[in-house]
Coordinates of N, CA and C in Angstrom, one line a residue:
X116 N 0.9 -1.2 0.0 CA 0.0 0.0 0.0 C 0.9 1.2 0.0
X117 N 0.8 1.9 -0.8 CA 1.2 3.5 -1.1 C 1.0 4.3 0.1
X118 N 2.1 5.4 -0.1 CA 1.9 6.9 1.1 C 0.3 7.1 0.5
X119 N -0.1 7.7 -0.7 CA -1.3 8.4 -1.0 C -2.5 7.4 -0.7
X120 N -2.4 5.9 -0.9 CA -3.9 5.5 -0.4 C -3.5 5.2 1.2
X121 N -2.4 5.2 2.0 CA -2.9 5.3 3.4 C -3.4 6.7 4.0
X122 N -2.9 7.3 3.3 CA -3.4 8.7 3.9 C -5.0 8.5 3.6
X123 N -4.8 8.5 2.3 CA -7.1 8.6 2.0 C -8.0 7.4 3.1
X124 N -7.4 6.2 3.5 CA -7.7 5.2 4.4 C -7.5 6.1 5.8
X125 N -6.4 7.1 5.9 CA -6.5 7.7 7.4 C -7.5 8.8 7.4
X126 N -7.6 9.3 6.2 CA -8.7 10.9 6.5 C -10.4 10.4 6.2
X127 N -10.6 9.1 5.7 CA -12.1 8.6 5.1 C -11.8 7.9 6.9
X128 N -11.7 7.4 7.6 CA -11.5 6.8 8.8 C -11.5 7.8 10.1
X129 N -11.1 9.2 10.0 CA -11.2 9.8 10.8 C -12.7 10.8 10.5
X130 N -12.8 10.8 8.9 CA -14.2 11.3 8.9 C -15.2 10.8 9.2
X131 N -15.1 9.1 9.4 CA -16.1 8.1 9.9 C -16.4 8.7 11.3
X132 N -15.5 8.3 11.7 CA -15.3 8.6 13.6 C -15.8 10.0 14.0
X133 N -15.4 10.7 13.2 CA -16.3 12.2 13.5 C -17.4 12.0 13.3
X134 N -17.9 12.0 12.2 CA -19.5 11.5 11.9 C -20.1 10.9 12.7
X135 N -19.6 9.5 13.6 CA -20.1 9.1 14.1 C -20.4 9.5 15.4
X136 N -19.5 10.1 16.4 CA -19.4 10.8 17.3 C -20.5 12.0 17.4
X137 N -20.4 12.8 16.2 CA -21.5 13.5 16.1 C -22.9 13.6 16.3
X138 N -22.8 12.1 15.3 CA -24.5 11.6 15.4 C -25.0 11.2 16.9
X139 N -23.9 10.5 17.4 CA -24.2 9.8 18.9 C -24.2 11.2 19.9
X140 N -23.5 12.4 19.7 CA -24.0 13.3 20.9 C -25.1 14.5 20.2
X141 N -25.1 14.4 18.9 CA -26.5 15.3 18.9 C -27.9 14.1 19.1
X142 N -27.4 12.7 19.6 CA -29.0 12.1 19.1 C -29.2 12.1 21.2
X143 N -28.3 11.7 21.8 CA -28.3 12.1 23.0 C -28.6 13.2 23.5
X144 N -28.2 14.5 22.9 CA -28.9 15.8 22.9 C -30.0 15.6 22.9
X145 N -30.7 15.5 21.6 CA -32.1 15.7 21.5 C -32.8 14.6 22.6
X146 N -32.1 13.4 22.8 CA -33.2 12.6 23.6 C -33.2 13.5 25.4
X147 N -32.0 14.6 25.6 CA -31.9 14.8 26.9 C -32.8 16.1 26.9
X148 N -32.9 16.4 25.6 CA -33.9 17.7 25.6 C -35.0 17.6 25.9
X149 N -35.9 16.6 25.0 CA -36.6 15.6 24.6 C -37.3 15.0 25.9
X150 N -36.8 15.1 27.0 CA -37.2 14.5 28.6 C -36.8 15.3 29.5
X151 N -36.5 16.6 29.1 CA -35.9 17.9 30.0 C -36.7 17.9 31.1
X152 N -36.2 17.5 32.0 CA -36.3 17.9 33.6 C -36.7 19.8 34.3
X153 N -37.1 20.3 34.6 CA -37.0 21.6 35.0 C -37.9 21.5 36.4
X154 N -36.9 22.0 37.6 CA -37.4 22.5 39.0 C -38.1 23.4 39.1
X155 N -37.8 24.0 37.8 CA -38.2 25.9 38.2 C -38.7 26.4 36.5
X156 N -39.2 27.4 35.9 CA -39.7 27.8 35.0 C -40.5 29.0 35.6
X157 N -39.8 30.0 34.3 CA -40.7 31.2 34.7 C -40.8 31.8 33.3
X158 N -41.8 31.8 33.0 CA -42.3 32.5 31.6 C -43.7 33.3 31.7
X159 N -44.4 33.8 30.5 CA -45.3 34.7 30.4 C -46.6 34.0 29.8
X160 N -46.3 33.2 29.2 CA -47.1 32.2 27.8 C -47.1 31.1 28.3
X161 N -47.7 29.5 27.9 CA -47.3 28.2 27.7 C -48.3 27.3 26.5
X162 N -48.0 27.3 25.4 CA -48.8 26.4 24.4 C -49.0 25.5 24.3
X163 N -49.9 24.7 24.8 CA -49.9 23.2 24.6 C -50.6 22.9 23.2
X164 N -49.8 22.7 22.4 CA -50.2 21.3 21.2 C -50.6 20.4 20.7
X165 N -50.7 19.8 20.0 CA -50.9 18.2 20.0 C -50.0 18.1 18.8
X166 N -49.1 16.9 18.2 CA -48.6 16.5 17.3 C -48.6 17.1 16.0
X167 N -49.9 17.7 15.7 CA -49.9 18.0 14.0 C -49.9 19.6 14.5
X168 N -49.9 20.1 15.8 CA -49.3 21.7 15.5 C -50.8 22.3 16.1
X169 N -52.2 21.5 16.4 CA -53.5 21.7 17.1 C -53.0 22.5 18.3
X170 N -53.5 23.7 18.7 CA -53.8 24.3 19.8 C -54.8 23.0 20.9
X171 N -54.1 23.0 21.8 CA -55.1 22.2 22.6 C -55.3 23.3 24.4
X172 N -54.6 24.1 24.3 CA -54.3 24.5 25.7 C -53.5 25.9 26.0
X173 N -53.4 26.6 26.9 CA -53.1 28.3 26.5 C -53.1 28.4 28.1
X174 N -51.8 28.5 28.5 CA -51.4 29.2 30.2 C -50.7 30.1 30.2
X175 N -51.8 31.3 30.1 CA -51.1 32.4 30.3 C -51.2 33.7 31.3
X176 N -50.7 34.8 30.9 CA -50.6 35.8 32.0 C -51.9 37.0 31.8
X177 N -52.1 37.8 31.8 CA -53.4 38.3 31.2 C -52.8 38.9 30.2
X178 N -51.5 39.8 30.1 CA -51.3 40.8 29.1 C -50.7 39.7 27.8
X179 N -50.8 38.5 28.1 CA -50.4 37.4 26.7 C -51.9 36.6 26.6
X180 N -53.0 36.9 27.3 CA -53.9 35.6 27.4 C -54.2 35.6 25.9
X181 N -54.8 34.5 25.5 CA -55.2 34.1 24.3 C -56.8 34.8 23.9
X182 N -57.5 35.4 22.8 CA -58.5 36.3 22.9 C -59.3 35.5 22.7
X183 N -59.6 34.0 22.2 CA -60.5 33.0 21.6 C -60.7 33.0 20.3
X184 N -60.9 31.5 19.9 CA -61.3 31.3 19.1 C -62.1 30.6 18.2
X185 N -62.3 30.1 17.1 CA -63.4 29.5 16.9 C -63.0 28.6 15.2
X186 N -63.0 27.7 14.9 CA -62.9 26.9 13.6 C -61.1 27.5 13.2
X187 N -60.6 27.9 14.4 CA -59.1 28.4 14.3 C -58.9 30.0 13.6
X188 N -59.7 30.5 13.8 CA -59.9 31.8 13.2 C -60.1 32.8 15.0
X189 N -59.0 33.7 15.1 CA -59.6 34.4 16.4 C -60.9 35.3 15.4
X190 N -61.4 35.1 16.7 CA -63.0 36.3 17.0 C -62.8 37.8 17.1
X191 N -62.1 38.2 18.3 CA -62.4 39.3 19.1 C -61.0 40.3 18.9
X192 N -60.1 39.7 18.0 CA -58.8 40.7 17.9 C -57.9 40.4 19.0
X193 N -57.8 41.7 19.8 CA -56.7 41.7 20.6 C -57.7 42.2 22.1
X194 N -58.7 41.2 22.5 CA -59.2 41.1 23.2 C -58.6 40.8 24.0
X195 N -58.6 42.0 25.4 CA -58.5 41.6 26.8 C -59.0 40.6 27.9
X196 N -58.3 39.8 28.2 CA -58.4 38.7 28.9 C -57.9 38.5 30.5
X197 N -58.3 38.3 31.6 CA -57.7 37.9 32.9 C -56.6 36.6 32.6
X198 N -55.6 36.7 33.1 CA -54.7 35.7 33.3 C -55.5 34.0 33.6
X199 N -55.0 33.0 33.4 CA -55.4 31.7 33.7 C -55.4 30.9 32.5
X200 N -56.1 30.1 32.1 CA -55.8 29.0 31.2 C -57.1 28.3 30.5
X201 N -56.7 28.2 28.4 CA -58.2 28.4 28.2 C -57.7 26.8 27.1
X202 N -59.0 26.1 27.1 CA -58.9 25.0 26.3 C -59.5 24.6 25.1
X203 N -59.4 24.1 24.2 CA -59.1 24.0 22.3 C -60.1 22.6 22.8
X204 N -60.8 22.3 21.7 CA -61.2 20.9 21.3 C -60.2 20.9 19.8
X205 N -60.6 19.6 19.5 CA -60.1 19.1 17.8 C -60.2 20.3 16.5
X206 N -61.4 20.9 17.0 CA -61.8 21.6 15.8 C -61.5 23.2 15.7
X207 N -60.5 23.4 16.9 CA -60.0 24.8 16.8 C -61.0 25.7 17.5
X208 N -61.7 25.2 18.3 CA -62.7 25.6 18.9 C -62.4 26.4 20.7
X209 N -62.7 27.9 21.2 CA -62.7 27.4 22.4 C -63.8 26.9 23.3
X210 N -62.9 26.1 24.2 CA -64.2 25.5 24.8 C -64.7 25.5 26.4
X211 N -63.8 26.3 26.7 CA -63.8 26.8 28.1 C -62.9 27.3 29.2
X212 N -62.6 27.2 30.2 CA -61.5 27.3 31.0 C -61.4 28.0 32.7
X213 N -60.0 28.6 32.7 CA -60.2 29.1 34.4 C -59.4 30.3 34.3
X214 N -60.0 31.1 34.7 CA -59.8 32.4 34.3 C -60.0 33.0 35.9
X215 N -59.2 34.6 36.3 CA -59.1 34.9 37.4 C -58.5 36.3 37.7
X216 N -58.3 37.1 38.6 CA -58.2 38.2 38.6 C -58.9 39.0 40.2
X217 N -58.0 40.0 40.3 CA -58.6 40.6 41.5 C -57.5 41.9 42.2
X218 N -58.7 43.2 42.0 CA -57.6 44.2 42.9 C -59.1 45.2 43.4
X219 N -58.7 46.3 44.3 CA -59.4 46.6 45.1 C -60.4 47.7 43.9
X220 N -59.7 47.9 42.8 CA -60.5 49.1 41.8 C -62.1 48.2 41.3
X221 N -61.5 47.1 40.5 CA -62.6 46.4 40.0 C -63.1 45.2 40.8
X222 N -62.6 45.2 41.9 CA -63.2 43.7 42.5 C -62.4 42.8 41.7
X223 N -63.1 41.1 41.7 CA -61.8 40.1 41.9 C -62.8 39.0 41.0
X224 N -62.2 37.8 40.7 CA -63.1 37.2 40.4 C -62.4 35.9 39.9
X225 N -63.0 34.8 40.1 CA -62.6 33.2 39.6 C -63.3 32.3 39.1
X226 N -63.5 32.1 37.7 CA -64.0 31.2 37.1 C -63.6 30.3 36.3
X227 N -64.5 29.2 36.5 CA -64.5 27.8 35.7 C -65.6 27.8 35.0
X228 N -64.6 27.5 32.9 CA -66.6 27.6 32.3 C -66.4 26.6 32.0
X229 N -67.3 26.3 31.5 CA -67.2 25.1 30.8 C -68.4 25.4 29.3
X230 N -67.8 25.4 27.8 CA -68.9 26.0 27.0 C -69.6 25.0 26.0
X231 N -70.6 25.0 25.6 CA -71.4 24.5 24.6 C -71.1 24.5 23.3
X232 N -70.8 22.9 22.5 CA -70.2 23.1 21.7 C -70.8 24.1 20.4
X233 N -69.7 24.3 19.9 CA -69.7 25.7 19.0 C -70.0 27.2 19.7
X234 N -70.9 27.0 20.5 CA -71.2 28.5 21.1 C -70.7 28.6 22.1
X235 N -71.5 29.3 23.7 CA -70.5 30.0 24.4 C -70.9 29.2 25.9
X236 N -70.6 29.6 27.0 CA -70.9 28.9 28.3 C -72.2 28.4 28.6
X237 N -72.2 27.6 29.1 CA -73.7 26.6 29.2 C -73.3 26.5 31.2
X238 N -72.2 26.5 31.9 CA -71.9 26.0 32.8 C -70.7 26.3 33.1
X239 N -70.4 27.6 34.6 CA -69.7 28.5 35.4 C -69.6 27.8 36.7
X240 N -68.4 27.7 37.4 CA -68.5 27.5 38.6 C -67.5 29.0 39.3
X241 N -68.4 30.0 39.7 CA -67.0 31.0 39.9 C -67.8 31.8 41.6
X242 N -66.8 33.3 41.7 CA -66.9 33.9 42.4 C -66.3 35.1 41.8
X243 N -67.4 35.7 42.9 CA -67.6 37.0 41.8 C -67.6 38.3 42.8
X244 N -66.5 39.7 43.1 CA -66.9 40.6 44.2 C -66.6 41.4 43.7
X245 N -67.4 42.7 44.0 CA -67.3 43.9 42.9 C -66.2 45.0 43.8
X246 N -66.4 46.0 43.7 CA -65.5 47.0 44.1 C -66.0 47.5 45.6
X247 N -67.5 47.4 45.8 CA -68.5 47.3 46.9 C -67.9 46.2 48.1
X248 N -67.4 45.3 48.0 CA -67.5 44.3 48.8 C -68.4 43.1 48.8
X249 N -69.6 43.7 47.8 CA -70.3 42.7 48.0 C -70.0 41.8 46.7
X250 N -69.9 40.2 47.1 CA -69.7 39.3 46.4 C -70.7 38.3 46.4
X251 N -71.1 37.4 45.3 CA -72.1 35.8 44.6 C -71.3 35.4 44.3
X252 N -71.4 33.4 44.5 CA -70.5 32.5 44.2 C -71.8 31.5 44.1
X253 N -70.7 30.5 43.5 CA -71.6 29.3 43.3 C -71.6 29.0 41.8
X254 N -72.4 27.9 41.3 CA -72.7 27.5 40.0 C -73.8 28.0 39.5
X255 N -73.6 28.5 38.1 CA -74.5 29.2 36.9 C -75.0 28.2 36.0
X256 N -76.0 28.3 35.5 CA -76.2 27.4 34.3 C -77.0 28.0 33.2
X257 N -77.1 28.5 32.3 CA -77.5 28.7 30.6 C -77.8 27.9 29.8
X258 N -79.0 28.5 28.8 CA -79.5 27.8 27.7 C -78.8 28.7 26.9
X259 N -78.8 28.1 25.8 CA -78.0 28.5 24.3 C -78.3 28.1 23.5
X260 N -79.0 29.2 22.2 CA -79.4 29.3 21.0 C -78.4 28.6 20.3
X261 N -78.5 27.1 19.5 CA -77.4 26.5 18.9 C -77.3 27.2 17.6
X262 N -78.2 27.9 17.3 CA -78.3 28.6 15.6 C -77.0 30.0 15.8
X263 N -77.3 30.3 17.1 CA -76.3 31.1 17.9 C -75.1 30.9 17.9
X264 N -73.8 30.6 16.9 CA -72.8 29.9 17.0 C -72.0 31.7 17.3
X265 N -70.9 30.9 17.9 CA -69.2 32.0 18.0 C -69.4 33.0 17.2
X266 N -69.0 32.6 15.7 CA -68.7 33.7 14.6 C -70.2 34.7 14.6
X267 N -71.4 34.2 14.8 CA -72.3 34.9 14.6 C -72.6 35.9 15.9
X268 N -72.0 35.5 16.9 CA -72.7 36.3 18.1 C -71.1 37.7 17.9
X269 N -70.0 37.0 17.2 CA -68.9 37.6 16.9 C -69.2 38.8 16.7
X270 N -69.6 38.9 14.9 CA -70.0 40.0 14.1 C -70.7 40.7 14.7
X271 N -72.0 40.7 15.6 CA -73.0 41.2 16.1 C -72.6 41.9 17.4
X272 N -71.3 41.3 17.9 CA -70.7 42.5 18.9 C -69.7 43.3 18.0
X273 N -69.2 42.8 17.5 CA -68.2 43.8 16.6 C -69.3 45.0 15.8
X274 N -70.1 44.3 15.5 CA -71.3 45.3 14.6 C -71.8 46.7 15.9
X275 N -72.2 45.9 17.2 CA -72.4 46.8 18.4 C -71.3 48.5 18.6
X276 N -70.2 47.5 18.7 CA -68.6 48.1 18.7 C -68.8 49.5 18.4
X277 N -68.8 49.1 16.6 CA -68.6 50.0 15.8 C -69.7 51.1 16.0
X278 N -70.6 51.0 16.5 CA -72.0 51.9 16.7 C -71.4 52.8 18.4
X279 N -70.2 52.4 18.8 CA -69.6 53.3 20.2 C -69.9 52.7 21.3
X280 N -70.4 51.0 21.1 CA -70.6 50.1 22.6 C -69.8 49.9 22.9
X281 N -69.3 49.7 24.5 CA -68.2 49.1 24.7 C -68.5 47.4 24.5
X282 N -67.7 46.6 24.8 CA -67.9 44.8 24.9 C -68.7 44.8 25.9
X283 N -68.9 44.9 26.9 CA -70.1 44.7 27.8 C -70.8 45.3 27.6
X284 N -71.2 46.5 27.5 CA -72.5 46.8 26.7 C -72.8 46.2 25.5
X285 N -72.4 45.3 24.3 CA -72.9 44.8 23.3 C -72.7 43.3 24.3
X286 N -72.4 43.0 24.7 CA -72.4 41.6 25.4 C -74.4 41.8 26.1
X287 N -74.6 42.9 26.9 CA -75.8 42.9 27.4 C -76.8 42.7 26.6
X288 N -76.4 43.5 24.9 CA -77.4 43.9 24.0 C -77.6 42.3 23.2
X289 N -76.6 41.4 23.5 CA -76.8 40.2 22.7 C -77.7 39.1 24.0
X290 N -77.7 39.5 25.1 CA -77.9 38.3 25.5 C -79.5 39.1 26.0
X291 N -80.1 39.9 25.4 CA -81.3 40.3 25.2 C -82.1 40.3 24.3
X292 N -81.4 39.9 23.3 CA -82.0 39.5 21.9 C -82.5 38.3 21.7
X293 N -84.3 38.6 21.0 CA -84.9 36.9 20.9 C -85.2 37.0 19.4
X294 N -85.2 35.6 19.3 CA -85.4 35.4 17.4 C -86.4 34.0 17.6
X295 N -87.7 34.2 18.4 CA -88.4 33.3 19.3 C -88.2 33.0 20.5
X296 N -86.9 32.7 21.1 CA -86.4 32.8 22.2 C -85.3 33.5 22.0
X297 N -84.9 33.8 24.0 CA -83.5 34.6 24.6 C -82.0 33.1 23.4
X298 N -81.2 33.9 22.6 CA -80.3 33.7 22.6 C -79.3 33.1 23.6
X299 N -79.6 33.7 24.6 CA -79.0 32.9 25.8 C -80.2 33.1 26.9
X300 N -80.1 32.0 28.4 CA -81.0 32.3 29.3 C -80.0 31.8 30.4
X301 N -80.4 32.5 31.7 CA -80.1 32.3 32.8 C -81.1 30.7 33.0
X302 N -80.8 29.5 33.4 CA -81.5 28.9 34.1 C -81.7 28.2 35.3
X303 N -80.4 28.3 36.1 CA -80.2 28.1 37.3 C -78.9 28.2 38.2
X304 N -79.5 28.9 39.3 CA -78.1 29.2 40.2 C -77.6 28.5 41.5
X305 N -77.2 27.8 41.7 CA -77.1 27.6 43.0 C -75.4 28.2 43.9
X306 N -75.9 28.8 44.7 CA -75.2 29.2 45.6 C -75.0 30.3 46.5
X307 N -74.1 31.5 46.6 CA -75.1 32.7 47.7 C -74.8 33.9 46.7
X308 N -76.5 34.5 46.7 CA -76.1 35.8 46.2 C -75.5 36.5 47.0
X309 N -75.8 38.6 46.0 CA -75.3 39.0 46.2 C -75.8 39.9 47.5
X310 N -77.0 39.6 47.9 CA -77.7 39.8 49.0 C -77.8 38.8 50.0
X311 N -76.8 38.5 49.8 CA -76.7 36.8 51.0 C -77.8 35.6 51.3
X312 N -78.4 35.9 50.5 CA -79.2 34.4 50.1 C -78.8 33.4 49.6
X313 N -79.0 32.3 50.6 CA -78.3 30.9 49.5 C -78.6 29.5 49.5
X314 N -78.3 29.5 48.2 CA -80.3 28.3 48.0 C -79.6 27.8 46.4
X315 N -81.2 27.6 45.4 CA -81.1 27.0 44.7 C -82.4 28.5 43.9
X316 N -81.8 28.9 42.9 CA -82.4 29.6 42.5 C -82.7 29.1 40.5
X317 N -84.2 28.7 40.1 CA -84.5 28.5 39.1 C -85.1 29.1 37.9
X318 N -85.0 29.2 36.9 CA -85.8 29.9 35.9 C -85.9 28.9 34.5
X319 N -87.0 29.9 34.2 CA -87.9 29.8 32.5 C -87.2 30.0 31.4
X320 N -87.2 29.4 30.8 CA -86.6 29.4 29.1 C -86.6 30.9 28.4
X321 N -86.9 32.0 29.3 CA -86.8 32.8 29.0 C -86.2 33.6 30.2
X322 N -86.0 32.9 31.0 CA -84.6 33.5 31.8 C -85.4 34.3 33.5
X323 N -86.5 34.0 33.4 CA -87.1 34.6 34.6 C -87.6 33.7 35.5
X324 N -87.3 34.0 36.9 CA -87.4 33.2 38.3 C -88.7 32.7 38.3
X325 N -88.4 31.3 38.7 CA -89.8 30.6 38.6 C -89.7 30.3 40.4
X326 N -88.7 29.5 40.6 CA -88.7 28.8 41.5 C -87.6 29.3 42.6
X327 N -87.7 29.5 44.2 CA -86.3 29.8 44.7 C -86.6 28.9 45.9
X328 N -85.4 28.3 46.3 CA -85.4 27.6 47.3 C -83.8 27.8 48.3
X329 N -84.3 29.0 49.1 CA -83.1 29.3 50.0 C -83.2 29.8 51.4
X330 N -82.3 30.0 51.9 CA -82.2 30.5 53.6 C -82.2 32.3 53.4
X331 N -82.5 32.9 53.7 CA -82.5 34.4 53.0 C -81.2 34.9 54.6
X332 N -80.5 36.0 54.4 CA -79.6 36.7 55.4 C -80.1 37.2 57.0
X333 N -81.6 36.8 56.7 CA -81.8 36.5 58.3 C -81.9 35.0 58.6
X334 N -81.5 33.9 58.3 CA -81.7 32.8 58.5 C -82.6 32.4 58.1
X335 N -83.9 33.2 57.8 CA -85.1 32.4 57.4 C -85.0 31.6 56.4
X336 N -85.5 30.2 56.5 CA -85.7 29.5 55.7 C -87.2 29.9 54.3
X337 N -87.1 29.5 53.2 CA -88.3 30.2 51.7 C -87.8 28.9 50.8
X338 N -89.4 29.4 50.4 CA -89.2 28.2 49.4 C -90.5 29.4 49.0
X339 N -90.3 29.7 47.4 CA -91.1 31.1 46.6 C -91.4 30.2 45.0
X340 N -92.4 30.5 44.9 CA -92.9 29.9 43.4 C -93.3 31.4 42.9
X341 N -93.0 31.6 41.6 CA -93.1 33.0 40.9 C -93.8 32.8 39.9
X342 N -94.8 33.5 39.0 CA -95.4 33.5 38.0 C -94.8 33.8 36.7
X343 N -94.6 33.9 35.1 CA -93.9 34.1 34.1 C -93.1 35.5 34.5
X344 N -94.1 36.4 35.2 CA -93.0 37.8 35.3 C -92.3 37.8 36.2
X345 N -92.5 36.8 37.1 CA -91.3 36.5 38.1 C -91.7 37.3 39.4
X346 N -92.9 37.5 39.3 CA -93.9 37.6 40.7 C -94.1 36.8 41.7
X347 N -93.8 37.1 43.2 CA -94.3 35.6 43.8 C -95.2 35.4 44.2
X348 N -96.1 33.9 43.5 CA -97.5 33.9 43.9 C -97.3 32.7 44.8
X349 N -96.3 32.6 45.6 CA -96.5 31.6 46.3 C -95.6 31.3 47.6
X350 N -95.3 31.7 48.7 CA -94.5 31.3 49.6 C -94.9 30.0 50.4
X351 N -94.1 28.7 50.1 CA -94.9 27.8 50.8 C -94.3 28.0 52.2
X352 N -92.8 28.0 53.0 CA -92.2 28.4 54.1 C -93.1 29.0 54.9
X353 N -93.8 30.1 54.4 CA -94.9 31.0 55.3 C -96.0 30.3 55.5
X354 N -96.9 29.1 54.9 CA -97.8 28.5 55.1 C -98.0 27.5 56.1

């Protein structure tokens, strides 16, 4: 064997060994990255995924929260949001979450929704205190117009908007709108208002108290049956 083919046998043999070396600590890399351990993490955001790049999950701070969305298209822009964490179905949808906040200007607040597919909350478990002191907690429950989907109740606040509403004021003007029925209805609350009653409070498909069954802020025990206007024509407690 020649000077010139042991040299090519020394530099093809040293380029093996590099190569291979390489391969074995970037594949060790990725598997140490790949199972990264962390005690501690401090960030603003957190996106959870799923394999093909699906939003499934959103833990954020309020000034990054996610503004919602719907068939993967956001709704609302650069909608303001409380800090906490909102959840994605398959179809790019949101679908609910836990949301939270609290300082002495606006009062405070914590909720769990849970929403109806394609449209919006059907089912709250939160707490609620305004700037007053006075706070309601407990569980909410809603009917919902299924014809009523995201994008359409969308346009119809953005349409509000643009007329000088703020979002809660076109949020009020939507959830008073009937096309035969309320778009949305209140239909049951259980837990303590905001006058310290606390019971089981029911309503009509159109969102007005039928039924209340509570201890009122003097102790007294009620049980109230109400008429469609939400009159009570009935105290059975007093009988």
């Amino acid at each position: 064997m020649n000077k010139t083919s042991e040299n090519f046998i020394l530099k093809l043999y040293s380029a093996t060994l590099t190569a291979v070396l390489a391969f074995a600590i970037l594949s060790a890399f990725k598997t140490e990255q790949k199972n990264k351990k962390f005690d501690e993490i401090t960030v603003e955001r957190i996106n959870i995924i799923e394999p093909n790049g699906g939003l499934k999950m959103v833990i954020s701070n309020q000034s990054k929260q996610h503004s919602g969305m719907f068939n993967g298209e956001m709704l609302f822009g650069e909608r303001e949001r409380p800090a906490g964490i909102i959840f994605f179905n398959e179809e790019q949808d949101e679908v609910g979450g836990i949301l939270y906040q609290g300082n002495k200007k606006d009062g405070s607040s914590w909720i769990l929704s849970v929403d109806q597919y394609k449209t919006d909350q059907i089912m709250q478990m939160r707490y609620l205190k305004n700037n007053e002191g006075k706070s309601r907690y407990g569980i909410q429950f809603w009917d919902k117009d299924e014809n009523y989907t995201m994008p359409i109740i969308a346009k119809k606040i953005d349409s509000l908007k643009k007329k000088g509403l703020s979002m809660q004021e076109a949020i009020k003007v939507i959830k008073k709108a009937k096309v035969g029925g309320l778009i949305t209805a209140e239909r049951m609350f259980i837990g303590k208002t905001s006058n310290e009653n606390a019971g089981i409070f029911i309503q009509d498909q159109k969102g007005i108290d039928r039924l209340k069954i509570y201890v009122d802020n003097q102790n007294n025990p009620k049980i109230e049956v109400l008429d469609e206007k939400g009159n009570t024509i009935k105290n059975l407690a007093s009988e």
